[in-house]
mmCIF file of C-alpha atoms in Angstrom:
data_model
loop_
_atom_site.group_PDB
_atom_site.id
_atom_site.type_symbol
_atom_site.label_atom_id
_atom_site.label_comp_id
_atom_site.label_asym_id
_atom_site.label_seq_id
_atom_site.Cartn_x
_atom_site.Cartn_y
_atom_site.Cartn_z
ATOM 1 C CA UNK A 30 -0.401 29.901 -3.325
ATOM 2 C CA UNK A 31 -4.308 28.979 -3.675
ATOM 3 C CA UNK A 32 -5.773 26.338 -3.491
ATOM 4 C CA UNK A 33 -6.635 26.977 -7.281
ATOM 5 C CA UNK A 34 -3.492 27.202 -7.918
ATOM 6 C CA UNK A 35 -1.793 23.857 -6.017
ATOM 7 C CA UNK A 36 -5.071 22.481 -8.025
ATOM 8 C CA UNK A 37 -3.696 23.395 -11.510
ATOM 9 C CA UNK A 38 -0.249 22.183 -10.970
ATOM 10 C CA UNK A 39 -1.221 18.715 -9.456
ATOM 11 C CA UNK A 40 -2.997 18.319 -12.122
ATOM 12 C CA UNK A 41 -0.035 19.502 -14.647
ATOM 13 C CA UNK A 42 2.515 17.341 -12.609
ATOM 14 C CA UNK A 43 0.844 14.422 -12.775
ATOM 15 C CA UNK A 44 0.281 14.522 -16.585
ATOM 16 C CA UNK A 45 4.197 14.448 -16.738
ATOM 17 C CA UNK A 46 4.506 11.886 -13.822
ATOM 18 C CA UNK A 47 2.312 9.842 -16.188
ATOM 19 C CA UNK A 48 4.379 10.791 -19.453
ATOM 20 C CA UNK A 49 7.359 9.370 -17.559
ATOM 21 C CA UNK A 50 7.745 5.413 -17.133
ATOM 22 C CA UNK A 51 7.957 4.959 -13.741
ATOM 23 C CA UNK A 52 7.455 1.215 -13.301
ATOM 24 C CA UNK A 53 8.946 -0.570 -9.926
ATOM 25 C CA UNK A 54 12.530 -0.648 -9.606
ATOM 26 C CA UNK A 55 12.378 1.681 -12.533
ATOM 27 C CA UNK A 56 10.868 5.215 -10.456
ATOM 28 C CA UNK A 57 14.863 7.203 -11.081
ATOM 29 C CA UNK A 58 13.366 9.460 -13.760
ATOM 30 C CA UNK A 59 10.244 10.265 -11.894
ATOM 31 C CA UNK A 60 12.272 10.789 -8.924
ATOM 32 C CA UNK A 61 14.777 13.660 -10.426
ATOM 33 C CA UNK A 62 10.804 15.018 -11.654
ATOM 34 C CA UNK A 63 9.414 15.541 -8.618
ATOM 35 C CA UNK A 64 12.694 16.795 -7.281
ATOM 36 C CA UNK A 65 13.415 19.078 -9.567
ATOM 37 C CA UNK A 66 9.461 20.056 -9.085
ATOM 38 C CA UNK A 67 8.905 20.694 -4.975
ATOM 39 C CA UNK A 68 13.151 22.519 -5.373
ATOM 40 C CA UNK A 69 11.141 25.056 -7.870
ATOM 41 C CA UNK A 70 7.964 25.527 -5.375
ATOM 42 C CA UNK A 71 10.605 27.028 -2.155
ATOM 43 C CA UNK A 72 11.892 23.299 -0.841
ATOM 44 C CA UNK A 73 14.713 24.502 0.091
ATOM 45 C CA UNK A 74 15.664 20.879 0.739
ATOM 46 C CA UNK A 75 15.589 17.351 -0.498
ATOM 47 C CA UNK A 76 16.053 13.987 0.464
ATOM 48 C CA UNK A 77 17.151 11.141 -1.448
ATOM 49 C CA UNK A 78 18.146 7.425 -1.220
ATOM 50 C CA UNK A 79 18.193 5.926 -4.209
ATOM 51 C CA UNK A 80 14.317 6.105 -5.887
ATOM 52 C CA UNK A 81 12.770 7.557 -2.277
ATOM 53 C CA UNK A 82 12.647 10.962 -1.636
ATOM 54 C CA UNK A 83 11.467 12.871 1.394
ATOM 55 C CA UNK A 84 11.203 16.649 2.799
ATOM 56 C CA UNK A 85 10.513 17.986 6.130
ATOM 57 C CA UNK A 86 8.500 21.358 6.250
ATOM 58 C CA UNK A 87 10.394 24.463 6.460
ATOM 59 C CA UNK A 88 10.026 25.306 10.041
ATOM 60 C CA UNK A 89 10.993 21.034 11.508
ATOM 61 C CA UNK A 90 11.052 21.217 14.339
ATOM 62 C CA UNK A 91 12.668 17.645 16.795
ATOM 63 C CA UNK A 92 10.536 18.958 19.690
ATOM 64 C CA UNK A 93 7.430 18.255 18.348
ATOM 65 C CA UNK A 94 5.618 14.441 16.885
ATOM 66 C CA UNK A 95 6.108 13.852 13.501
ATOM 67 C CA UNK A 96 3.148 13.358 10.387
ATOM 68 C CA UNK A 97 4.810 11.553 7.357
ATOM 69 C CA UNK A 98 2.525 11.946 4.229
ATOM 70 C CA UNK A 99 3.371 9.255 2.122
ATOM 71 C CA UNK A 100 2.734 7.590 -1.494
ATOM 72 C CA UNK A 101 5.029 6.531 -4.604
ATOM 73 C CA UNK A 102 5.860 6.731 -7.742
ATOM 74 C CA UNK A 103 6.156 3.828 -9.358
ATOM 75 C CA UNK A 104 3.591 1.930 -11.692
ATOM 76 C CA UNK A 105 2.867 -1.945 -12.367
ATOM 77 C CA UNK A 106 3.548 -2.798 -16.777
ATOM 78 C CA UNK A 107 0.271 -1.586 -18.168
ATOM 79 C CA UNK A 108 -1.090 -4.427 -19.080
ATOM 80 C CA UNK A 109 -2.334 -6.412 -22.028
ATOM 81 C CA UNK A 110 -6.257 -3.978 -22.633
ATOM 82 C CA UNK A 111 -5.009 -0.833 -22.853
ATOM 83 C CA UNK A 112 -6.752 0.566 -26.131
ATOM 84 C CA UNK A 113 -4.656 4.267 -24.981
ATOM 85 C CA UNK A 114 -0.718 4.906 -25.166
ATOM 86 C CA UNK A 115 -1.129 4.502 -20.937
ATOM 87 C CA UNK A 116 1.784 7.160 -21.398
ATOM 88 C CA UNK A 117 0.640 9.220 -22.719
ATOM 89 C CA UNK A 118 -1.473 11.838 -19.931
ATOM 90 C CA UNK A 119 -5.217 13.142 -22.426
ATOM 91 C CA UNK A 120 -8.217 15.014 -20.778
ATOM 92 C CA UNK A 121 -11.250 13.534 -21.845
ATOM 93 C CA UNK A 122 -14.826 13.880 -20.038
ATOM 94 C CA UNK A 123 -13.348 15.172 -17.137
ATOM 95 C CA UNK A 124 -10.983 12.590 -16.403
ATOM 96 C CA UNK A 125 -7.627 12.026 -16.899
ATOM 97 C CA UNK A 126 -6.229 9.440 -18.197
ATOM 98 C CA UNK A 127 -2.840 7.568 -18.258
ATOM 99 C CA UNK A 128 -0.620 3.902 -16.030
ATOM 100 C CA UNK A 129 -0.844 5.477 -12.579
ATOM 101 C CA UNK A 130 -3.129 8.615 -12.831
ATOM 102 C CA UNK A 131 -5.330 6.744 -10.308
ATOM 103 C CA UNK A 132 -2.635 4.675 -8.433
ATOM 104 C CA UNK A 133 -1.409 6.526 -7.024
ATOM 105 C CA UNK A 134 -0.535 9.334 -8.991
ATOM 106 C CA UNK A 135 -3.314 11.465 -8.137
ATOM 107 C CA UNK A 136 -2.859 10.405 -4.511
ATOM 108 C CA UNK A 137 0.833 11.866 -4.642
ATOM 109 C CA UNK A 138 0.180 15.118 -6.353
ATOM 110 C CA UNK A 139 -2.202 15.161 -4.085
ATOM 111 C CA UNK A 140 -0.534 15.453 -1.206
ATOM 112 C CA UNK A 141 2.536 17.217 -3.015
ATOM 113 C CA UNK A 142 -0.415 20.253 -3.053
ATOM 114 C CA UNK A 143 -0.944 19.631 0.883
ATOM 115 C CA UNK A 144 2.829 19.689 1.409
ATOM 116 C CA UNK A 145 3.667 23.036 -0.199
ATOM 117 C CA UNK A 146 0.372 24.634 1.111
ATOM 118 C CA UNK A 147 1.659 23.875 5.125
ATOM 119 C CA UNK A 148 5.273 24.003 4.115
ATOM 120 C CA UNK A 149 6.597 27.392 5.678
ATOM 121 C CA UNK A 150 3.651 27.986 8.700
ATOM 122 C CA UNK A 151 4.928 28.258 11.586
ATOM 123 C CA UNK A 152 3.599 27.366 14.744
ATOM 124 C CA UNK A 153 2.001 24.107 13.707
ATOM 125 C CA UNK A 154 1.742 21.211 16.405
ATOM 126 C CA UNK A 155 3.078 18.292 14.169
ATOM 127 C CA UNK A 156 5.876 18.294 11.608
ATOM 128 C CA UNK A 157 5.375 16.957 7.893
ATOM 129 C CA UNK A 158 7.356 15.383 6.129
ATOM 130 C CA UNK A 159 6.862 14.461 2.858
ATOM 131 C CA UNK A 160 7.604 11.253 0.938
ATOM 132 C CA UNK A 161 7.137 9.860 -2.031
ATOM 133 C CA UNK A 162 8.648 5.996 -2.816
ATOM 134 C CA UNK A 163 9.650 3.618 -4.510
ATOM 135 C CA UNK A 164 8.283 -0.140 -5.244
ATOM 136 C CA UNK A 165 5.759 -0.075 -3.876
ATOM 137 C CA UNK A 166 3.381 -1.712 -6.737
ATOM 138 C CA UNK A 167 6.306 -5.330 -5.590
ATOM 139 C CA UNK A 168 6.300 -4.174 -1.724
ATOM 140 C CA UNK A 169 10.188 -3.497 -2.769
ATOM 141 C CA UNK A 170 12.630 -3.569 0.158
ATOM 142 C CA UNK A 171 14.470 -0.449 -2.009
ATOM 143 C CA UNK A 172 10.794 1.678 -0.814
ATOM 144 C CA UNK A 173 9.679 3.475 2.230
ATOM 145 C CA UNK A 174 10.661 0.870 4.160
ATOM 146 C CA UNK A 175 14.764 1.527 3.577
ATOM 147 C CA UNK A 176 14.306 5.270 4.641
ATOM 148 C CA UNK A 177 11.865 4.671 7.937
ATOM 149 C CA UNK A 178 15.182 5.405 9.469
ATOM 150 C CA UNK A 179 15.528 9.497 8.343
ATOM 151 C CA UNK A 180 12.117 10.401 8.482
ATOM 152 C CA UNK A 181 12.535 11.613 12.877
ATOM 153 C CA UNK A 182 10.322 10.635 14.471
ATOM 154 C CA UNK A 183 7.480 9.081 13.510
ATOM 155 C CA UNK A 184 4.258 9.704 15.085
ATOM 156 C CA UNK A 185 1.401 8.546 13.044
ATOM 157 C CA UNK A 186 0.753 8.561 8.605
ATOM 158 C CA UNK A 187 -1.035 9.519 5.971
ATOM 159 C CA UNK A 188 -0.978 7.094 2.739
ATOM 160 C CA UNK A 189 -2.214 7.977 -0.023
ATOM 161 C CA UNK A 190 -4.439 4.920 -1.566
ATOM 162 C CA UNK A 191 -7.201 5.892 -3.771
ATOM 163 C CA UNK A 192 -10.406 5.457 -1.199
ATOM 164 C CA UNK A 193 -12.745 7.897 -2.254
ATOM 165 C CA UNK A 194 -10.794 10.484 0.734
ATOM 166 C CA UNK A 195 -12.848 8.186 2.847
ATOM 167 C CA UNK A 196 -11.526 7.398 5.741
ATOM 168 C CA UNK A 197 -9.511 3.787 6.088
ATOM 169 C CA UNK A 198 -8.450 2.889 9.610
ATOM 170 C CA UNK A 199 -7.417 -1.047 8.779
ATOM 171 C CA UNK A 200 -5.755 -2.375 6.335
ATOM 172 C CA UNK A 201 -4.707 -5.965 6.015
ATOM 173 C CA UNK A 202 -1.634 -8.308 5.780
ATOM 174 C CA UNK A 203 -0.715 -10.348 4.339
ATOM 175 C CA UNK A 204 1.342 -13.933 4.471
ATOM 176 C CA UNK A 205 2.216 -16.014 1.551
ATOM 177 C CA UNK A 206 3.180 -19.703 2.654
ATOM 178 C CA UNK A 207 5.183 -22.356 1.467
ATOM 179 C CA UNK A 208 4.171 -25.578 1.932
ATOM 180 C CA UNK A 209 5.262 -28.768 1.545
ATOM 181 C CA UNK A 210 3.348 -32.413 1.977
ATOM 182 C CA UNK A 211 5.580 -35.734 2.202
ATOM 183 C CA UNK A 212 5.293 -39.145 0.581
ATOM 184 C CA UNK A 213 7.584 -41.629 -0.876
ATOM 185 C CA UNK A 214 8.461 -42.501 -4.682
ATOM 186 C CA UNK A 215 6.768 -45.592 -5.709
ATOM 187 C CA UNK A 216 5.352 -47.390 -8.846
ATOM 188 C CA UNK A 217 2.291 -46.359 -9.882
ATOM 189 C CA UNK A 218 0.929 -49.978 -11.358
ATOM 190 C CA UNK A 219 2.109 -51.506 -7.943
ATOM 191 C CA UNK A 220 1.085 -51.060 -4.161
ATOM 192 C CA UNK A 221 3.906 -49.151 -3.264
ATOM 193 C CA UNK A 222 5.008 -45.916 -1.421
ATOM 194 C CA UNK A 223 3.670 -43.520 0.154
ATOM 195 C CA UNK A 224 1.408 -40.134 -2.360
ATOM 196 C CA UNK A 225 1.989 -36.480 -1.217
ATOM 197 C CA UNK A 226 -1.098 -35.795 -2.698
ATOM 198 C CA UNK A 227 -2.510 -37.768 -0.282
ATOM 199 C CA UNK A 228 -0.565 -36.584 2.615
ATOM 200 C CA UNK A 229 -1.299 -32.372 1.747
ATOM 201 C CA UNK A 230 -5.009 -33.168 0.905
ATOM 202 C CA UNK A 231 -5.881 -33.069 4.782
ATOM 203 C CA UNK A 232 -3.730 -29.722 4.998
ATOM 204 C CA UNK A 233 -5.893 -27.810 1.923
ATOM 205 C CA UNK A 234 -9.146 -29.451 3.333
ATOM 206 C CA UNK A 235 -7.527 -27.776 6.794
ATOM 207 C CA UNK A 236 -6.799 -24.105 5.154
ATOM 208 C CA UNK A 237 -10.366 -24.807 2.988
ATOM 209 C CA UNK A 238 -12.401 -25.349 5.991
ATOM 210 C CA UNK A 239 -10.445 -23.813 9.146
ATOM 211 C CA UNK A 240 -11.999 -20.123 10.792
ATOM 212 C CA UNK A 241 -10.267 -18.586 13.168
ATOM 213 C CA UNK A 242 -12.634 -17.682 16.179
ATOM 214 C CA UNK A 243 -11.577 -13.906 17.191
ATOM 215 C CA UNK A 244 -12.735 -11.830 14.222
ATOM 216 C CA UNK A 245 -11.447 -7.856 13.607
ATOM 217 C CA UNK A 246 -14.216 -4.793 13.737
ATOM 218 C CA UNK A 247 -13.119 -3.817 10.634
ATOM 219 C CA UNK A 248 -10.837 -6.235 9.128
ATOM 220 C CA UNK A 249 -13.513 -9.065 9.126
ATOM 221 C CA UNK A 250 -12.386 -12.324 9.639
ATOM 222 C CA UNK A 251 -8.401 -13.997 9.082
ATOM 223 C CA UNK A 252 -9.154 -15.566 4.764
ATOM 224 C CA UNK A 253 -6.826 -18.358 4.145
ATOM 225 C CA UNK A 254 -6.891 -19.311 0.055
ATOM 226 C CA UNK A 255 -5.146 -22.199 -1.635
ATOM 227 C CA UNK A 256 -3.823 -20.856 -4.957
ATOM 228 C CA UNK A 257 -1.098 -23.382 -5.470
ATOM 229 C CA UNK A 258 -0.661 -27.073 -5.858
ATOM 230 C CA UNK A 259 2.305 -28.794 -7.663
ATOM 231 C CA UNK A 260 2.112 -32.455 -8.044
ATOM 232 C CA UNK A 261 4.485 -35.205 -9.684
ATOM 233 C CA UNK A 262 7.125 -35.910 -12.776
ATOM 234 C CA UNK A 263 4.091 -38.856 -15.214
ATOM 235 C CA UNK A 264 1.763 -40.387 -14.666
ATOM 236 C CA UNK A 265 3.545 -43.866 -13.216
ATOM 237 C CA UNK A 266 5.317 -42.643 -10.624
ATOM 238 C CA UNK A 267 3.296 -41.624 -7.234
ATOM 239 C CA UNK A 268 4.827 -38.148 -6.190
ATOM 240 C CA UNK A 269 7.440 -38.204 -2.939
ATOM 241 C CA UNK A 270 6.561 -34.554 -2.424
ATOM 242 C CA UNK A 271 3.737 -31.877 -3.257
ATOM 243 C CA UNK A 272 3.715 -28.413 -2.787
ATOM 244 C CA UNK A 273 0.878 -26.171 -2.240
ATOM 245 C CA UNK A 274 1.543 -22.454 -2.121
ATOM 246 C CA UNK A 275 -1.404 -19.602 0.662
ATOM 247 C CA UNK A 276 -2.117 -16.667 0.642
ATOM 248 C CA UNK A 277 -3.060 -15.547 4.046
ATOM 249 C CA UNK A 278 -5.449 -12.318 4.162
ATOM 250 C CA UNK A 279 -4.629 -10.895 8.333
ATOM 251 C CA UNK A 280 -6.184 -9.076 10.487
ATOM 252 C CA UNK A 281 -5.400 -6.834 13.641
ATOM 253 C CA UNK A 282 -6.753 -9.419 15.381
ATOM 254 C CA UNK A 283 -4.613 -11.787 15.291
ATOM 255 C CA UNK A 284 0.204 -11.252 14.853
ATOM 256 C CA UNK A 285 1.350 -12.639 12.563
ATOM 257 C CA UNK A 286 3.128 -14.567 14.720
ATOM 258 C CA UNK A 287 0.135 -16.002 16.051
ATOM 259 C CA UNK A 288 -1.761 -16.931 12.917
ATOM 260 C CA UNK A 289 1.560 -18.970 11.977
ATOM 261 C CA UNK A 290 1.944 -20.874 15.141
ATOM 262 C CA UNK A 291 -2.214 -21.522 14.715
ATOM 263 C CA UNK A 292 -1.498 -23.088 10.910
ATOM 264 C CA UNK A 293 1.743 -25.366 11.766
ATOM 265 C CA UNK A 294 -0.320 -27.047 15.176
ATOM 266 C CA UNK A 295 -3.101 -27.843 12.613
ATOM 267 C CA UNK A 296 -0.980 -28.987 9.268
ATOM 268 C CA UNK A 297 1.197 -32.001 8.406
ATOM 269 C CA UNK A 298 2.817 -30.155 5.447
ATOM 270 C CA UNK A 299 5.944 -28.046 5.987
ATOM 271 C CA UNK A 300 5.239 -24.476 6.482
ATOM 272 C CA UNK A 301 7.381 -21.934 5.482
ATOM 273 C CA UNK A 302 6.283 -18.631 5.062
ATOM 274 C CA UNK A 303 8.148 -15.615 2.565
ATOM 275 C CA UNK A 304 7.804 -13.098 4.183
ATOM 276 C CA UNK A 305 6.475 -11.087 7.377
ATOM 277 C CA UNK A 306 6.833 -8.364 6.602
ATOM 278 C CA UNK A 307 3.951 -7.507 5.268
ATOM 279 C CA UNK A 308 1.022 -6.961 8.162
ATOM 280 C CA UNK A 309 -1.911 -5.849 9.447
ATOM 281 C CA UNK A 310 -2.393 -2.487 10.430
ATOM 282 C CA UNK A 311 -4.854 0.250 12.301
ATOM 283 C CA UNK A 312 -5.305 3.114 14.258
ATOM 284 C CA UNK A 313 -7.354 3.166 16.820
ATOM 285 C CA UNK A 314 -11.019 5.684 15.958
ATOM 286 C CA UNK A 315 -10.035 8.054 18.698
ATOM 287 C CA UNK A 316 -7.556 8.924 17.009
ATOM 288 C CA UNK A 317 -7.368 13.605 16.320
ATOM 289 C CA UNK A 318 -7.113 12.431 12.442
ATOM 290 C CA UNK A 319 -9.614 9.894 12.802
ATOM 291 C CA UNK A 320 -12.086 11.871 15.000
ATOM 292 C CA UNK A 321 -11.010 14.386 12.180
ATOM 293 C CA UNK A 322 -12.208 13.108 8.733
ATOM 294 C CA UNK A 323 -15.595 11.936 10.871
ATOM 295 C CA UNK A 324 -16.476 15.416 11.768
ATOM 296 C CA UNK A 325 -16.220 16.220 7.758
ATOM 297 C CA UNK A 326 -18.626 12.741 7.047
ATOM 298 C CA UNK A 327 -15.646 10.702 5.887
ATOM 299 C CA UNK A 328 -16.740 7.145 6.360
ATOM 300 C CA UNK A 329 -14.664 4.397 8.091
ATOM 301 C CA UNK A 330 -14.045 1.140 6.452
ATOM 302 C CA UNK A 331 -11.351 -1.547 6.530
ATOM 303 C CA UNK A 332 -9.195 -1.870 3.220
ATOM 304 C CA UNK A 333 -9.251 -5.770 1.999
ATOM 305 C CA UNK A 334 -6.339 -4.827 0.337
ATOM 306 C CA UNK A 335 -2.149 -3.958 0.279
ATOM 307 C CA UNK A 336 0.100 -1.678 0.714
ATOM 308 C CA UNK A 337 3.070 0.556 2.196
ATOM 309 C CA UNK A 338 0.838 0.500 5.287
ATOM 310 C CA UNK A 339 2.177 -2.582 5.929
ATOM 311 C CA UNK A 340 5.299 -1.513 6.507
ATOM 312 C CA UNK A 341 4.788 1.660 8.574
ATOM 313 C CA UNK A 342 5.570 0.176 12.758
ATOM 314 C CA UNK A 343 3.007 3.445 13.249
ATOM 315 C CA UNK A 344 -0.132 4.259 12.954
ATOM 316 C CA UNK A 345 -1.503 5.133 9.717
ATOM 317 C CA UNK A 346 -5.229 6.265 7.908
ATOM 318 C CA UNK A 347 -5.162 5.125 4.129
ATOM 319 C CA UNK A 348 -6.784 7.868 2.559
ATOM 320 C CA UNK A 349 -6.193 10.090 -1.236
ATOM 321 C CA UNK A 350 -8.496 10.533 -4.014
ATOM 322 C CA UNK A 351 -9.544 7.818 -7.007
ATOM 323 C CA UNK A 352 -11.268 4.601 -6.632
ATOM 324 C CA UNK A 353 -9.180 1.768 -5.335
ATOM 325 C CA UNK A 354 -11.627 -0.544 -8.654
ATOM 326 C CA UNK A 355 -9.371 1.341 -11.638
ATOM 327 C CA UNK A 356 -6.132 1.179 -9.754
ATOM 328 C CA UNK A 357 -4.258 -1.903 -12.532
ATOM 329 C CA UNK A 358 -7.016 -1.382 -14.662
ATOM 330 C CA UNK A 359 -6.918 -0.363 -18.883
ATOM 331 C CA UNK A 360 -6.946 3.198 -19.485
ATOM 332 C CA UNK A 361 -6.950 3.545 -15.991
ATOM 333 C CA UNK A 362 -7.926 7.425 -14.764
ATOM 334 C CA UNK A 363 -8.970 9.355 -12.778
ATOM 335 C CA UNK A 364 -11.817 12.283 -12.424
ATOM 336 C CA UNK A 365 -9.936 15.811 -12.355
ATOM 337 C CA UNK A 366 -12.555 16.941 -9.697
ATOM 338 C CA UNK A 367 -10.639 14.143 -7.385
ATOM 339 C CA UNK A 368 -7.503 15.865 -7.380
ATOM 340 C CA UNK A 369 -10.000 18.837 -6.214
ATOM 341 C CA UNK A 370 -11.572 16.894 -3.922
ATOM 342 C CA UNK A 371 -8.493 15.101 -1.933
ATOM 343 C CA UNK A 372 -5.747 18.471 -2.522
ATOM 344 C CA UNK A 373 -9.814 20.472 -0.629
ATOM 345 C CA UNK A 374 -10.063 17.625 2.133
ATOM 346 C CA UNK A 375 -6.058 16.715 2.963
ATOM 347 C CA UNK A 376 -5.923 21.352 3.704
ATOM 348 C CA UNK A 377 -9.182 20.481 5.853
ATOM 349 C CA UNK A 378 -8.364 17.112 7.937
ATOM 350 C CA UNK A 379 -4.575 18.903 8.807
ATOM 351 C CA UNK A 380 -5.828 22.134 9.762
ATOM 352 C CA UNK A 381 -7.979 20.254 12.457
ATOM 353 C CA UNK A 382 -4.815 18.669 13.807
ATOM 354 C CA UNK A 383 -2.333 20.134 12.902
ATOM 355 C CA UNK A 384 -2.494 24.087 12.753
#
């Protein structure tokens, strides 16, 4: 199939995906759609677990390293600002409108087209495995993480997210902390009790002012933000607890454990992480995928947003058509030329590495 045919098929598939609601945890219909598309285009065996799909190249060789092509088919809920039907694919002025068109439908269909381009090729240096996964938008446990053991011995991954086809060689991790400062209840009219809000203030100020000494080359400093504070039940009672939430954006300069230990050493409040799953990720600049992208004139950068890259325990490159600033916006769209360029550049990148 020619690249032009692959592009036309990709646009048609994306239009069908847009018209098929696939909110996180509700991706069943798009899973059926994607499996049918792959089988109708000659993919002999499509595997499925819950709403995750994956397929290997036709001449898979277990002696070779495996390169994962991954993107997601779930979407966020359409926000209230939509002026169009979010589930109606429409093309105007070279833009394809619809929920999930930019995040990450354009990436997904471009990767599928790329997989089909190489599917029957023999004597590749890498195996290819395509994974169209669920629950990315909620970092759910029934997404990419749940099928990793079935994808073979993965060496590296390309994660399809809108980067304008530039090379996100590092991505910040996320750790949400639930903190509780404790005091002693008392009547506000008398000199009694220990106000938990006042106990929390030095910790909150520490989160505001502390700077981790090591700074990542691509991701900058670790960033901590107190985002929610809850305390008290009524005006005349000294609160005995003050709960606050901290959003911590991690870099590849520290492990999650190192950051958590530093925090626990400096604050008085009880500190409990909600999860240690969404780790910072990166790929060495000298990796052949990165070097191939650089040779094609693509720029390298560090991404502040999280994706399924955080759940992959291997080097990974985030790269895809579309612009991150359009993700989750009302009247979401992707340019048709971005999909065409995405397929072309994905293929060119892989030809430099796996052929």
